[in-house]
Amino acid sequence: MLCQKCHERQANVHVNKIVGGKMSATHLCEQCAKENGDFLTQFAAGNPFDFNHLLSGLLNMESSPGVSPPGVVAPAQCSTCGMTYGQFTKIGRFGCPDCYDHFAVRLDPLLRRIQSSTTHTGKVPAKSGERVKQRKTLEQFRREMQEAIASEQFERAAELRDKIRELETQLSE
Amino acid sequence: MSLSDFLQRATSRWMKDGGPEDDIILTSRIRIARNLQGLPFPILQTDTHADEVIRAVQEAVAAEAVAKVGKFEFIRCASLSPLDRQVFVEKHLISPDLAEAEKHGAIALRDDEAISIMVNEEDHLRIQCIMPGLRLEDAWHLASAVDDALEQSLLYAFHEKFGYLTACPTNVGTGIRASVMMHLPGLVLSGNIQRMLTAVSHVGLAVRGMYGEGTESNGSLFQVSNQVTLGETEEEIIGNLSSVVHQLIDHERAARKALLQENREALEDRVCRSFGILAYARRMDSRETLQRLSDVRLGIDLGILKGVSSGILKELMVMTQPAFLQKYFHEELAPGERDIRRAMLVRERLRLDDTEVR
């Protein structure tokens, strides 16, 4: 569609006005719209439609009363980098990798809204991925050891304890 | 230096070479976001943190594993002039945000400029691979190979559940942004573009102008990319984008065919008029230049113009940007002066070809 004013450039500013119940539509190019001026001012100031605002809008929606999951108390601050959840909702960016764990309880509803799921299924890095696997095994061994102790299988528990120590040293390297 | 020499030296591979479906797809781009374990994201970075990241990446890039993927040059943003940084932005090698990160930013650039690694942008690392035509899978494999090579020296922040951790939760998981730059004049001229783009946004893809987030589309150029980064594999994400892009290509081809059949005269008039203006005008703003180049490129694709190289749109859409112009003419140019020089550059470039208007 061509601009209704200069009839040269593509119209990419579309203004619908409703005056006294009658709607009128104007289609202008950016330049002519700028010259026309008056109705554009509301968009120009601070551009409230940018991405950060949209995201923090979503975040605030989640923290508004009645929407957050009942009984869940999320930590207000990441103990590693000091970023507060309030700051996060304003800027839409986390402060450090640990924020994901600190704010994990509040993250699922947000991720469900902006992503297709809450669990990664793609590429796993060789080295850091290996550590993730080791941590998982470590947790598994710890659980098994508790079970072994509870059922008085002390030999098995000692075996597991050694394995746990070995993994712990590997992970702390 | 002659214009053809300048073109040879100053352009990236993606600007010169062709690729699959390159009558419609200008470039395919893959960008993956990575962060280092144990360091705050750039938003909370102190100078010491930033240096630590830069040093770690510089060492990783210099390691043998990365050398196997190509020859990289490591450049700190601070060592580049604002004009040179802007040229990198115009060539799509770095983002506007990184160009502004004068103090903390750095770039590792492969010699053919197909791969760039941005350091301390929104994330510690953004590995980008850009290729001409529709080559998303190739671009992904290359970017992933660089990622693997870097990971041999770097410890990434990776979460068992959330995947690769990123500063913004819209990138978490795979950290991947796959995008194609499409030239869709047929859909624009036939008035179908809005309908198409709305449909595209309904299937979870984003459409943007040519310089990414927040830029408007111009010259019938559109950037289509994935939105979702978590919960789908990289291959699924690329596959979804590809299949939508293929459909857009089919629609664009159909629209061009219909225009040629039903509005041949009007189309030829538009194309030749734009060619005439590019070949003779003495002042051109960047917006009009892009629009005329888009018309000419359509004319080349439809056989209306002969002898003009089809790479002209890609080449000149970058070359006529403000920083590139000033680089070429070796001087600072006020906006009005730029319009004059831009027209000059375009005329000169068109004279390199042996054009024949049918």
Coordinates of C-alpha atoms in Angstrom, one line a residue:
Chain A
M1 CA 0.0 0.0 0.0
L2 CA 1.3 3.4 -0.9
C3 CA 1.4 6.4 1.5
Q4 CA -1.7 8.5 1.1
K5 CA 0.2 11.7 1.4
C6 CA 3.3 11.4 -0.8
H7 CA 2.0 8.5 -3.0
E8 CA 5.6 7.4 -3.3
R9 CA 6.7 5.3 -0.4
Q10 CA 5.2 2.3 1.2
A11 CA 2.7 3.1 3.9
N12 CA 3.8 1.5 7.2
V13 CA 2.1 3.7 9.7
H14 CA -1.5 2.9 10.0
V15 CA -3.7 5.0 12.2
N16 CA -7.3 4.3 13.0
K17 CA -9.2 7.1 14.6
I18 CA -12.6 6.8 16.1
V19 CA -14.4 10.1 16.3
G20 CA -18.1 10.3 17.3
G21 CA -18.5 6.6 16.6
K22 CA -17.1 7.0 13.1
M23 CA -13.9 5.2 12.2
S24 CA -11.4 6.6 9.8
A25 CA -8.2 5.0 8.7
T26 CA -5.0 6.8 7.6
H27 CA -2.1 5.0 5.9
L28 CA 1.2 6.9 5.8
C29 CA 4.9 6.2 5.2
E30 CA 7.2 6.9 8.1
Q31 CA 8.5 10.2 6.8
C32 CA 5.1 11.7 6.2
A33 CA 3.8 10.3 9.5
K34 CA 6.7 12.1 11.2
E35 CA 5.7 15.3 9.5
N36 CA 2.1 14.8 10.4
G37 CA 3.4 14.4 13.9
D38 CA 0.5 14.8 16.2
F39 CA -0.7 11.2 16.7
L40 CA 2.7 9.7 16.9
T41 CA 3.9 11.3 20.1
Q42 CA 2.4 8.6 22.3
F43 CA 4.5 5.9 20.7
A44 CA 7.7 7.9 20.6
A45 CA 8.1 8.6 24.3
G46 CA 10.3 5.8 25.7
N47 CA 8.9 3.2 23.3
P48 CA 7.0 1.2 25.8
F49 CA 6.6 -1.7 23.4
D50 CA 10.2 -2.9 23.4
F51 CA 11.1 -6.4 24.4
N52 CA 12.3 -5.7 27.9
H53 CA 8.9 -4.2 28.8
L54 CA 7.1 -7.1 27.3
L55 CA 9.1 -9.6 29.3
S56 CA 9.0 -7.7 32.5
G57 CA 5.2 -7.4 31.9
L58 CA 5.0 -11.2 31.9
L59 CA 7.2 -11.4 35.0
N60 CA 5.1 -9.0 36.9
M61 CA 2.0 -10.8 35.9
E62 CA 3.4 -13.9 37.5
S63 CA 4.2 -12.2 40.7
S64 CA 0.9 -10.4 41.0
P65 CA -1.3 -11.6 43.9
G66 CA -3.4 -14.7 43.2
V67 CA -1.3 -15.9 40.3
S68 CA 1.8 -17.2 42.0
P69 CA 1.6 -20.7 43.2
P70 CA 0.3 -20.9 46.8
G71 CA 2.7 -22.1 49.5
V72 CA 5.8 -21.4 47.5
V73 CA 8.1 -18.9 49.0
A74 CA 10.8 -17.9 46.5
P75 CA 14.1 -16.5 47.7
A76 CA 14.2 -12.8 47.2
Q77 CA 17.8 -12.7 46.2
C78 CA 20.5 -14.8 44.5
S79 CA 23.1 -15.5 47.1
T80 CA 25.9 -15.7 44.5
C81 CA 25.6 -12.4 42.6
G82 CA 23.1 -10.5 44.8
M83 CA 20.5 -9.9 42.1
T84 CA 17.0 -9.7 43.5
Y85 CA 14.0 -11.1 41.9
G86 CA 12.6 -7.6 41.8
Q87 CA 15.6 -6.4 39.7
F88 CA 15.2 -9.4 37.4
T89 CA 11.6 -8.6 36.7
K90 CA 12.6 -5.0 35.8
I91 CA 15.5 -5.8 33.5
G92 CA 14.5 -9.3 32.3
R93 CA 18.1 -10.5 32.7
F94 CA 19.7 -12.8 35.3
G95 CA 22.9 -11.8 37.0
C96 CA 24.7 -15.1 37.0
P97 CA 24.3 -18.7 36.2
D98 CA 23.3 -19.5 39.8
C99 CA 20.2 -17.3 39.6
Y100 CA 18.5 -20.1 37.7
D101 CA 18.8 -22.3 40.8
H102 CA 18.0 -19.6 43.3
F103 CA 14.9 -18.5 41.4
A104 CA 14.0 -22.0 40.2
V105 CA 10.6 -22.2 41.8
R106 CA 9.4 -19.1 40.1
L107 CA 11.0 -20.0 36.8
D108 CA 8.8 -22.8 35.7
P109 CA 5.6 -20.7 35.2
L110 CA 7.6 -18.1 33.3
L111 CA 9.4 -20.6 31.1
R112 CA 6.1 -22.3 30.2
R113 CA 4.9 -18.9 28.9
I114 CA 7.9 -17.9 26.9
Q115 CA 9.3 -21.3 25.9
S116 CA 7.8 -24.5 24.6
S117 CA 8.7 -26.5 27.8
T118 CA 10.8 -26.2 30.9
T119 CA 13.3 -28.9 30.2
H120 CA 16.3 -28.8 27.9
T121 CA 16.4 -31.6 25.3
G122 CA 19.1 -30.4 23.0
K123 CA 22.9 -30.5 22.8
V124 CA 24.8 -31.4 26.0
P125 CA 28.4 -30.1 26.3
A126 CA 31.0 -32.8 26.6
K127 CA 32.8 -31.5 29.7
S128 CA 30.2 -29.7 31.6
G129 CA 27.7 -32.4 30.6
E130 CA 30.0 -35.0 32.1
R131 CA 30.0 -33.1 35.4
V132 CA 26.2 -32.9 35.3
K133 CA 26.1 -36.7 34.8
Q134 CA 28.6 -37.1 37.7
R135 CA 26.5 -35.0 40.0
K136 CA 23.5 -37.0 39.2
T137 CA 25.3 -40.2 40.0
L138 CA 26.6 -38.7 43.2
E139 CA 23.0 -37.9 44.3
Q140 CA 22.0 -41.4 43.4
F141 CA 24.8 -43.0 45.4
R142 CA 24.0 -40.8 48.4
R143 CA 20.4 -42.0 48.3
E144 CA 21.4 -45.6 48.0
M145 CA 23.8 -45.2 50.9
Q146 CA 21.1 -43.9 53.1
E147 CA 18.9 -46.8 52.1
A148 CA 21.8 -49.3 52.8
I149 CA 22.3 -47.8 56.2
A150 CA 18.6 -47.9 57.0
S151 CA 18.4 -51.6 56.0
E152 CA 21.7 -52.3 57.9
Q153 CA 23.6 -53.4 54.8
F154 CA 26.8 -51.8 56.1
E155 CA 29.2 -53.4 53.7
R156 CA 27.2 -52.0 50.8
A157 CA 27.1 -48.6 52.5
A158 CA 30.9 -48.6 52.9
E159 CA 31.3 -49.4 49.2
L160 CA 29.0 -46.6 48.3
R161 CA 30.8 -44.2 50.7
D162 CA 34.1 -44.8 48.9
K163 CA 32.5 -44.3 45.5
I164 CA 31.0 -41.0 46.8
R165 CA 34.3 -39.8 48.0
E166 CA 35.9 -40.6 44.7
L167 CA 33.3 -38.7 42.8
E168 CA 33.4 -35.8 45.2
T169 CA 37.2 -35.4 44.6
Q170 CA 36.7 -35.6 40.9
L171 CA 34.0 -32.9 41.0
S172 CA 36.0 -30.6 43.2
E173 CA 38.9 -30.6 40.8
Chain B
M1 CA 42.0 1.9 -4.6
S2 CA 39.5 1.0 -7.3
L3 CA 36.0 0.0 -6.3
S4 CA 36.5 -3.6 -7.4
D5 CA 39.6 -3.9 -5.3
F6 CA 37.7 -2.4 -2.3
L7 CA 34.9 -4.8 -2.8
Q8 CA 37.3 -7.7 -3.0
R9 CA 38.9 -6.7 0.3
A10 CA 36.1 -5.2 2.3
T11 CA 33.3 -7.7 1.8
S12 CA 32.6 -10.9 3.7
R13 CA 32.2 -14.3 2.0
W14 CA 28.4 -14.2 2.6
M15 CA 28.1 -10.9 0.7
K16 CA 29.9 -12.3 -2.4
D17 CA 29.0 -16.0 -2.7
G18 CA 25.8 -17.6 -3.7
G19 CA 24.0 -20.6 -2.2
P20 CA 20.9 -22.7 -2.4
E21 CA 17.7 -20.7 -3.0
D22 CA 19.7 -17.5 -3.2
D23 CA 17.1 -15.8 -5.4
I24 CA 15.1 -15.4 -2.2
I25 CA 17.3 -16.3 0.7
L26 CA 20.2 -13.9 1.2
T27 CA 21.8 -15.5 4.2
S28 CA 21.4 -18.2 6.8
R29 CA 22.6 -17.4 10.3
I30 CA 23.1 -19.5 13.5
R31 CA 23.9 -17.8 16.7
I32 CA 24.5 -19.8 19.9
A33 CA 24.8 -18.2 23.4
R34 CA 27.2 -19.6 25.9
N35 CA 28.3 -18.5 29.4
L36 CA 31.2 -19.5 31.6
Q37 CA 30.6 -21.3 34.9
G38 CA 31.3 -19.3 38.0
L39 CA 31.3 -15.8 36.6
P40 CA 28.5 -13.2 36.6
F41 CA 26.8 -12.4 33.3
P42 CA 28.1 -9.3 31.5
I43 CA 25.3 -7.2 33.0
L44 CA 26.9 -7.5 36.4
Q45 CA 30.5 -7.7 35.3
T46 CA 33.3 -5.7 36.9
D47 CA 36.4 -4.9 34.8
T48 CA 38.2 -7.9 36.4
H49 CA 35.4 -10.3 35.5
A50 CA 35.3 -9.0 32.0
D51 CA 39.1 -9.4 31.6
E52 CA 38.8 -12.9 33.0
V53 CA 36.2 -13.8 30.3
I54 CA 38.2 -12.2 27.6
R55 CA 41.4 -13.9 28.6
A56 CA 39.8 -17.3 28.8
V57 CA 38.1 -17.0 25.4
Q58 CA 41.3 -15.6 23.8
E59 CA 43.2 -18.6 25.1
A60 CA 40.5 -21.0 24.0
V61 CA 40.5 -19.5 20.5
A62 CA 44.3 -19.7 20.2
A63 CA 44.2 -23.4 21.2
E64 CA 44.8 -26.1 18.6
A65 CA 41.2 -27.4 18.6
V66 CA 39.9 -24.1 17.4
A67 CA 42.7 -23.7 14.9
K68 CA 41.4 -26.8 13.2
V69 CA 38.1 -25.0 12.5
G70 CA 39.9 -22.0 11.0
K71 CA 42.2 -19.0 11.4
F72 CA 40.8 -16.6 13.9
E73 CA 41.8 -13.1 14.8
F74 CA 41.1 -11.9 18.3
I75 CA 40.2 -8.2 18.6
R76 CA 39.2 -6.2 21.6
C77 CA 36.5 -3.6 21.0
A78 CA 38.6 -1.0 22.7
S79 CA 41.2 -1.4 19.9
L80 CA 38.7 -0.6 17.2
S81 CA 37.6 2.9 16.2
P82 CA 33.8 3.5 16.5
L83 CA 33.7 3.6 12.7
D84 CA 35.3 0.2 12.4
R85 CA 32.9 -1.3 15.0
Q86 CA 30.0 0.2 13.0
V87 CA 31.4 -1.4 9.8
F88 CA 31.3 -4.8 11.6
V89 CA 27.7 -4.2 12.6
E90 CA 26.8 -3.3 9.0
K91 CA 28.4 -6.5 7.9
H92 CA 26.4 -8.4 10.5
L93 CA 29.5 -9.7 12.1
I94 CA 28.7 -8.2 15.5
S95 CA 25.5 -6.9 17.1
P96 CA 24.9 -3.2 17.7
D97 CA 25.1 -3.9 21.5
L98 CA 28.6 -5.3 21.2
A99 CA 29.7 -2.3 19.2
E100 CA 28.8 -0.2 22.2
A101 CA 30.6 -2.5 24.6
E102 CA 33.8 -0.6 24.1
K103 CA 35.3 -1.4 27.5
H104 CA 34.4 -5.1 28.0
G105 CA 33.7 -6.4 24.5
A106 CA 35.8 -8.4 22.1
I107 CA 35.5 -10.3 18.9
A108 CA 37.1 -13.4 17.5
L109 CA 36.7 -13.4 13.7
R110 CA 37.5 -16.2 11.2
D111 CA 39.5 -14.9 8.2
D112 CA 36.6 -15.4 5.8
E113 CA 34.2 -13.7 8.3
A114 CA 31.9 -16.7 8.2
I115 CA 32.3 -17.2 11.9
S116 CA 32.4 -14.5 14.6
I117 CA 32.6 -15.0 18.3
M118 CA 31.3 -12.1 20.3
V119 CA 32.7 -11.8 23.8
N120 CA 30.8 -10.1 26.6
E121 CA 27.8 -9.1 24.7
E122 CA 24.6 -10.0 26.7
D123 CA 26.2 -13.4 27.3
H124 CA 29.9 -14.3 27.7
L125 CA 30.0 -15.8 24.3
R126 CA 27.9 -15.6 21.2
I127 CA 29.1 -17.8 18.5
Q128 CA 27.7 -16.8 15.1
C129 CA 28.0 -18.5 11.8
I130 CA 26.7 -16.8 8.7
M131 CA 26.4 -18.4 5.2
P132 CA 25.0 -17.3 1.9
G133 CA 21.7 -18.8 0.7
L134 CA 19.6 -21.4 2.6
R135 CA 22.2 -23.4 4.5
L136 CA 20.9 -23.5 8.1
E137 CA 22.1 -27.1 8.7
D138 CA 25.6 -26.3 7.4
A139 CA 25.7 -23.1 9.5
W140 CA 24.6 -25.1 12.6
H141 CA 27.2 -27.8 12.1
L142 CA 30.0 -25.2 11.8
A143 CA 28.8 -23.2 14.8
S144 CA 28.5 -26.4 16.8
A145 CA 32.0 -27.5 15.8
V146 CA 33.4 -24.1 17.0
D147 CA 31.4 -24.6 20.2
D148 CA 32.9 -28.1 20.7
A149 CA 36.4 -26.8 20.1
L150 CA 36.0 -23.9 22.5
E151 CA 34.5 -26.2 25.2
Q152 CA 37.8 -28.1 25.3
S153 CA 39.3 -25.1 27.1
L154 CA 36.2 -23.5 28.7
L155 CA 33.8 -24.7 31.3
Y156 CA 30.3 -23.7 30.3
A157 CA 27.4 -22.9 32.6
F158 CA 25.2 -25.9 31.9
H159 CA 22.2 -26.9 33.9
E160 CA 20.8 -30.4 34.0
K161 CA 17.3 -29.2 33.5
F162 CA 17.5 -25.8 31.9
G163 CA 20.4 -26.6 29.6
Y164 CA 22.8 -23.8 28.6
L165 CA 22.3 -21.0 31.0
T166 CA 21.9 -17.5 29.5
A167 CA 21.5 -14.0 30.8
C168 CA 18.0 -13.8 29.3
P169 CA 15.5 -16.6 29.9
T170 CA 14.3 -16.3 26.3
N171 CA 17.7 -17.8 25.2
V172 CA 18.0 -20.5 27.8
G173 CA 18.3 -24.2 26.9
T174 CA 19.9 -24.5 23.5
G175 CA 20.9 -20.9 23.3
I176 CA 20.3 -21.0 19.6
R177 CA 18.9 -18.4 17.3
A178 CA 18.6 -19.6 13.8
S179 CA 17.6 -17.0 11.2
V180 CA 17.3 -16.4 7.5
M181 CA 17.2 -13.1 5.7
M182 CA 14.6 -13.3 2.9
H183 CA 13.9 -11.0 0.0
L184 CA 10.2 -11.1 -0.5
P185 CA 9.3 -8.4 -3.0
G186 CA 6.6 -10.6 -4.7
L187 CA 4.6 -11.0 -1.5
V188 CA 5.1 -7.3 -0.7
L189 CA 4.0 -6.1 -4.1
S190 CA 1.0 -8.4 -4.3
G191 CA -0.1 -7.3 -0.8
N192 CA 0.1 -10.7 0.7
I193 CA 3.0 -10.1 3.0
Q194 CA 1.1 -9.1 6.2
R195 CA -1.0 -12.2 6.0
M196 CA 2.1 -14.4 5.6
L197 CA 4.0 -12.7 8.4
T198 CA 1.1 -13.0 10.8
A199 CA 0.9 -16.7 10.0
V200 CA 4.6 -17.0 10.6
S201 CA 4.4 -15.4 14.0
H202 CA 1.6 -17.8 14.9
V203 CA 3.9 -20.8 14.6
G204 CA 6.4 -19.5 17.1
L205 CA 8.7 -17.7 14.7
A206 CA 9.7 -14.0 14.8
V207 CA 10.0 -11.6 11.9
R208 CA 12.3 -8.6 12.0
G209 CA 13.9 -6.1 9.8
M210 CA 17.4 -6.6 8.4
Y211 CA 19.5 -5.5 11.4
G212 CA 17.7 -7.6 13.9
E213 CA 15.7 -6.8 17.0
G214 CA 13.9 -3.5 16.9
T215 CA 14.8 -2.7 13.3
E216 CA 12.0 -2.2 10.8
S217 CA 11.9 -4.0 7.5
N218 CA 12.9 -2.2 4.4
G219 CA 13.5 -3.1 0.8
S220 CA 11.3 -6.2 1.1
L221 CA 13.9 -7.8 3.4
F222 CA 12.7 -9.8 6.3
Q223 CA 14.6 -11.8 8.9
V224 CA 12.7 -14.9 10.1
S225 CA 14.0 -16.6 13.2
N226 CA 13.0 -19.1 16.0
Q227 CA 11.6 -17.8 19.3
V228 CA 11.7 -20.9 21.4
T229 CA 15.1 -22.1 22.6
L230 CA 14.1 -24.5 25.4
G231 CA 12.3 -27.9 25.1
E232 CA 13.2 -28.6 21.5
T233 CA 16.5 -29.9 20.1
E234 CA 18.6 -27.7 17.8
E235 CA 17.7 -29.9 14.9
E236 CA 14.0 -29.6 15.6
I237 CA 14.3 -25.8 15.9
I238 CA 16.2 -25.6 12.6
G239 CA 13.8 -28.1 10.9
N240 CA 10.8 -26.1 12.0
L241 CA 12.3 -22.9 10.7
S242 CA 13.4 -24.5 7.4
S243 CA 9.9 -25.9 6.7
V244 CA 8.3 -22.5 7.2
V245 CA 11.0 -20.8 5.1
H246 CA 10.4 -23.3 2.3
Q247 CA 6.7 -22.5 2.3
L248 CA 7.5 -18.8 2.2
I249 CA 9.8 -19.5 -0.8
D250 CA 7.0 -21.3 -2.6
H251 CA 4.6 -18.4 -1.9
E252 CA 7.1 -15.8 -3.0
R253 CA 7.8 -17.7 -6.3
A254 CA 4.1 -18.0 -6.9
A255 CA 3.6 -14.3 -6.2
R256 CA 6.4 -13.4 -8.6
K257 CA 5.0 -15.6 -11.3
A258 CA 1.5 -14.1 -10.9
L259 CA 2.9 -10.6 -11.0
L260 CA 4.7 -11.3 -14.2
Q261 CA 1.7 -12.8 -15.8
E262 CA -0.9 -10.3 -14.7
N263 CA 1.1 -7.1 -14.3
R264 CA 4.1 -7.5 -16.5
E265 CA 4.1 -3.9 -17.8
A266 CA 3.8 -2.3 -14.3
L267 CA 6.5 -4.6 -13.0
E268 CA 8.9 -3.9 -15.8
D269 CA 8.2 -0.2 -15.4
R270 CA 9.0 -0.4 -11.7
V271 CA 12.1 -2.4 -12.2
C272 CA 13.5 -0.2 -15.0
R273 CA 12.5 3.0 -13.3
S274 CA 14.4 1.9 -10.2
F275 CA 17.4 0.9 -12.3
G276 CA 17.4 4.2 -14.0
I277 CA 17.3 6.1 -10.7
L278 CA 20.2 4.0 -9.3
A279 CA 22.2 4.5 -12.4
Y280 CA 21.7 8.2 -12.7
A281 CA 20.5 9.8 -9.4
R282 CA 22.8 12.2 -7.7
R283 CA 21.4 11.9 -4.2
M284 CA 20.0 8.8 -2.5
D285 CA 19.0 8.2 1.1
S286 CA 19.6 4.7 2.4
R287 CA 15.9 3.9 2.5
E288 CA 15.3 4.6 -1.1
T289 CA 18.5 2.9 -2.1
L290 CA 17.4 -0.3 -0.5
Q291 CA 14.0 -0.1 -2.1
R292 CA 15.4 0.5 -5.6
L293 CA 18.0 -2.2 -5.1
S294 CA 15.2 -4.6 -4.1
D295 CA 13.4 -3.7 -7.3
V296 CA 16.5 -4.2 -9.5
R297 CA 17.2 -7.5 -7.8
L298 CA 13.7 -8.7 -8.6
G299 CA 14.2 -7.6 -12.2
I300 CA 17.3 -9.6 -12.4
D301 CA 15.6 -12.7 -10.9
L302 CA 12.7 -12.4 -13.4
G303 CA 14.9 -11.9 -16.4
I304 CA 13.8 -8.3 -16.9
L305 CA 17.4 -6.9 -16.4
K306 CA 20.3 -8.7 -17.9
G307 CA 24.0 -8.3 -17.1
V308 CA 23.7 -6.9 -13.7
S309 CA 25.2 -9.2 -11.1
S310 CA 22.6 -10.8 -8.9
G311 CA 24.8 -10.2 -5.8
I312 CA 24.2 -6.5 -6.2
L313 CA 21.5 -6.3 -3.6
K314 CA 23.5 -8.1 -0.9
E315 CA 26.7 -6.2 -1.7
L316 CA 25.2 -2.7 -1.9
M317 CA 22.8 -3.0 0.9
V318 CA 25.8 -3.3 3.2
M319 CA 28.2 -1.0 1.2
T320 CA 25.7 1.9 1.2
Q321 CA 25.3 1.9 5.0
P322 CA 26.7 5.0 6.7
A323 CA 29.9 3.5 8.2
F324 CA 30.8 1.6 5.1
L325 CA 30.4 4.6 2.9
Q326 CA 32.7 6.6 5.2
K327 CA 35.2 3.8 5.2
Y328 CA 35.2 3.7 1.4
F329 CA 35.6 7.5 1.0
H330 CA 38.0 7.7 3.8
E331 CA 36.3 10.6 5.5
E332 CA 33.6 11.6 7.9
L333 CA 30.4 12.4 6.1
A334 CA 27.4 14.3 7.3
P335 CA 24.1 12.7 6.5
G336 CA 23.4 15.0 3.5
E337 CA 26.8 14.4 2.2
R338 CA 26.3 10.7 2.6
D339 CA 23.4 10.8 0.2
I340 CA 25.5 12.3 -2.5
R341 CA 28.4 9.8 -2.0
R342 CA 25.9 6.9 -1.7
A343 CA 24.5 7.8 -5.1
M344 CA 28.1 8.1 -6.4
L345 CA 29.1 4.7 -5.1
V346 CA 26.0 3.0 -6.5
R347 CA 26.6 4.5 -10.0
E348 CA 30.2 3.4 -9.9
R349 CA 29.2 -0.1 -8.9
L350 CA 26.6 -0.4 -11.6
R351 CA 29.2 0.6 -14.2
L352 CA 31.3 -2.4 -13.2
D353 CA 28.6 -4.6 -14.8
D354 CA 27.7 -4.7 -18.5
T355 CA 24.0 -4.0 -18.2
E356 CA 21.4 -4.5 -20.8
V357 CA 17.8 -3.5 -20.2
R358 CA 15.5 -5.8 -22.1

